[in-house]
């Protein structure tokens, strides 16, 4: 994984920090410290970070926005 992905995961997880368990919170603090030192994560740390990201990531339901982008009926536009 790249440094860019590392930043993306950390930024997203900052929003969900209040939901972490105690162990996750301690691990996240270590990740933040390592990130401030501009250190690239090793494969084990990156896997842990990705696992935390997968646990708290919720995909956006884009189907609720379909009504805003549908064309109006041409016969009832008057």
Coordinates of N, CA and C in Angstrom, one line a residue:
X1 N 0.8 -1.2 0.0 CA 0.0 0.0 0.0 C 0.9 1.2 0.0
X2 N 0.3 2.3 -0.4 CA 1.1 3.5 -0.6 C 0.8 4.5 0.6
X3 N 1.6 5.5 0.6 CA 1.5 6.5 1.7 C 0.2 7.2 1.5
X4 N -0.3 7.3 0.3 CA -1.6 8.0 0.0 C -2.7 7.3 0.6
X5 N -2.7 5.9 0.5 CA -3.8 5.1 1.1 C -3.8 5.2 2.6
X6 N -2.6 5.2 3.1 CA -2.4 5.4 4.6 C -3.0 6.6 5.1
X7 N -2.8 7.8 4.4 CA -3.4 9.0 4.8 C -4.9 9.0 4.7
X8 N -5.4 8.4 3.6 CA -6.9 8.3 3.4 C -7.5 7.5 4.5
X9 N -7.0 6.4 4.9 CA -7.5 5.6 6.0 C -7.5 6.3 7.3
X10 N -6.4 7.0 7.6 CA -6.3 7.7 8.9 C -7.3 8.9 8.9
X11 N -7.5 9.6 7.8 CA -8.4 10.7 7.8 C -9.8 10.2 8.0
X12 N -10.2 9.1 7.4 CA -11.5 8.6 7.6 C -11.8 8.1 9.0
X13 N -10.8 7.4 9.5 CA -10.9 6.8 10.9 C -11.0 7.9 12.0
X14 N -10.4 9.1 11.7 CA -10.5 10.2 12.7 C -11.9 10.6 13.0
X15 N -12.8 10.4 12.0 CA -14.2 10.7 12.1 C -14.9 9.7 13.0
X16 N -14.4 8.5 13.1 CA -15.0 7.5 13.9 C -14.3 7.1 15.2
X17 N -13.4 8.0 15.6 CA -12.5 7.7 16.7 C -13.3 7.4 18.0
X18 N -14.4 8.1 18.2 CA -15.2 7.9 19.4 C -15.9 6.5 19.5
X19 N -15.9 5.8 18.4 CA -16.5 4.5 18.4 C -15.5 3.4 18.7
X20 N -14.3 3.7 18.8 CA -13.2 2.7 18.9 C -13.3 2.0 20.3
X21 N -12.9 0.8 20.4 CA -12.7 0.1 21.6 C -11.4 0.6 22.2
X22 N -11.0 0.2 23.4 CA -9.8 0.7 24.1 C -8.6 0.3 23.3
X23 N -8.5 -0.9 22.9 CA -7.4 -1.4 22.1 C -7.2 -0.7 20.8
X24 N -8.4 -0.5 20.1 CA -8.3 0.2 18.8 C -7.9 1.6 19.0
X25 N -8.3 2.2 20.1 CA -7.9 3.6 20.3 C -6.4 3.7 20.6
X26 N -5.9 2.8 21.3 CA -4.4 2.9 21.6 C -3.7 2.6 20.3
X27 N -4.1 1.7 19.5 CA -3.5 1.4 18.2 C -3.6 2.6 17.3
X28 N -4.7 3.2 17.3 CA -4.9 4.4 16.4 C -4.0 5.5 16.8
X29 N -3.8 5.7 18.1 CA -2.9 6.8 18.6 C -1.4 6.5 18.1
X30 N -1.1 5.2 18.1 CA 0.3 4.9 17.6 C 0.4 5.1 16.1
X31 N -0.7 4.8 15.4 CA -0.7 5.1 13.9 C -0.6 6.6 13.7
X32 N -1.3 7.4 14.5 CA -1.2 8.9 14.3 C 0.2 9.4 14.6
X33 N 0.8 8.9 15.6 CA 2.2 9.3 15.9 C 3.2 8.9 14.8
X34 N 3.0 7.7 14.3 CA 3.9 7.3 13.2 C 3.6 8.1 11.9
X35 N 2.4 8.5 11.7 CA 2.1 9.3 10.6 C 2.7 10.7 10.7
X36 N 2.7 11.2 11.9 CA 3.2 12.6 12.1 C 4.7 12.6 11.8
X37 N 5.4 11.4 12.1 CA 6.8 11.3 11.8 C 7.1 11.0 10.3
X38 N 6.0 11.1 9.5 CA 6.1 10.7 8.1 C 6.8 9.4 7.8
X39 N 6.3 8.4 8.6 CA 6.8 7.1 8.5 C 5.9 6.2 7.7
X40 N 6.3 5.5 6.7 CA 5.5 4.5 6.0 C 5.3 3.3 6.9
X41 N 4.0 2.8 6.8 CA 3.7 1.7 7.7 C 4.2 0.4 7.0
X42 N 4.6 -0.6 7.8 CA 5.0 -1.9 7.3 C 3.7 -2.7 7.0
X43 N 3.9 -3.8 6.4 CA 2.8 -4.6 6.0 C 1.8 -5.0 7.1
X44 N 2.4 -5.3 8.3 CA 1.5 -5.7 9.4 C 0.7 -4.5 9.9
X45 N 1.3 -3.4 10.0 CA 0.6 -2.2 10.5 C -0.4 -1.8 9.5
X46 N -0.1 -1.8 8.2 CA -1.0 -1.5 7.2 C -2.2 -2.4 7.1
X47 N -2.0 -3.7 7.4 CA -3.1 -4.6 7.5 C -4.0 -4.3 8.6
X48 N -3.5 -4.0 9.8 CA -4.3 -3.6 10.9 C -5.1 -2.3 10.7
X49 N -4.5 -1.4 10.0 CA -5.1 -0.1 9.7 C -6.3 -0.4 8.7
X50 N -6.0 -1.2 7.7 CA -7.0 -1.6 6.7 C -8.2 -2.3 7.3
X51 N -7.9 -3.2 8.3 CA -8.9 -3.9 9.0 C -9.8 -3.0 9.8
X52 N -9.2 -2.0 10.5 CA -10.0 -1.0 11.2 C -10.9 -0.2 10.2
X53 N -10.3 0.2 9.1 CA -11.0 0.9 8.1 C -12.2 0.1 7.6
X54 N -12.0 -1.1 7.3 CA -13.1 -2.0 6.8 C -14.2 -2.2 7.8
X55 N -13.8 -2.2 9.1 CA -14.8 -2.4 10.1 C -15.7 -1.2 10.3
X56 N -15.2 0.0 10.1 CA -16.0 1.3 10.3 C -16.4 1.9 9.0
X57 N -16.0 1.5 7.9 CA -16.4 2.1 6.6 C -17.8 1.6 6.3
X58 N -18.7 2.6 5.9 CA -20.0 2.3 5.4 C -20.2 3.0 4.1
X59 N -20.6 2.2 3.1 CA -20.7 2.7 1.7 C -22.0 3.6 1.7
X60 N -21.9 4.6 0.9 CA -23.0 5.5 0.7 C -24.0 4.9 -0.2
X61 N -25.3 5.0 0.2 CA -26.4 4.4 -0.7 C -26.7 5.5 -1.7
X62 N -26.2 5.4 -2.9 CA -26.4 6.4 -4.0 C -27.8 6.3 -4.6
X63 N -28.5 5.2 -4.4 CA -29.8 5.1 -5.0 C -30.8 6.1 -4.5
X64 N -30.6 6.7 -3.3 CA -31.6 7.7 -2.8 C -31.5 9.0 -3.5
X65 N -30.4 9.2 -4.3 CA -30.2 10.4 -5.1 C -30.8 10.3 -6.5
X66 N -31.3 9.2 -6.9 CA -31.7 9.0 -8.3 C -32.9 9.9 -8.6
X67 N -33.7 10.2 -7.7 CA -34.9 11.1 -8.0 C -34.5 12.5 -8.4
X68 N -33.3 13.0 -8.0 CA -32.9 14.3 -8.3 C -32.3 14.4 -9.8
X69 N -32.0 13.3 -10.4 CA -31.4 13.3 -11.7 C -32.2 12.7 -12.8
X70 N -33.5 12.4 -12.5 CA -34.4 11.8 -13.5 C -35.0 12.9 -14.3
X71 N -35.2 12.7 -15.6 CA -35.8 13.7 -16.5 C -37.3 13.7 -16.2
X72 N -37.9 14.9 -16.3 CA -39.3 15.1 -16.1 C -40.1 14.6 -17.4
X73 N -41.3 14.3 -17.2 CA -42.2 13.9 -18.3 C -42.4 15.0 -19.2
X74 N -42.3 14.8 -20.5 CA -42.4 15.9 -21.4 C -43.9 16.4 -21.6
X75 N -44.8 15.5 -21.4 CA -46.2 15.9 -21.5 C -46.8 16.7 -20.4
X76 N -46.2 16.5 -19.2 CA -46.7 17.3 -18.0 C -45.9 18.5 -17.7
X77 N -45.1 19.0 -18.6 CA -44.2 20.1 -18.3 C -44.9 21.4 -18.4
X78 N -46.2 21.5 -18.9 CA -46.9 22.7 -19.1 C -47.5 23.3 -17.8

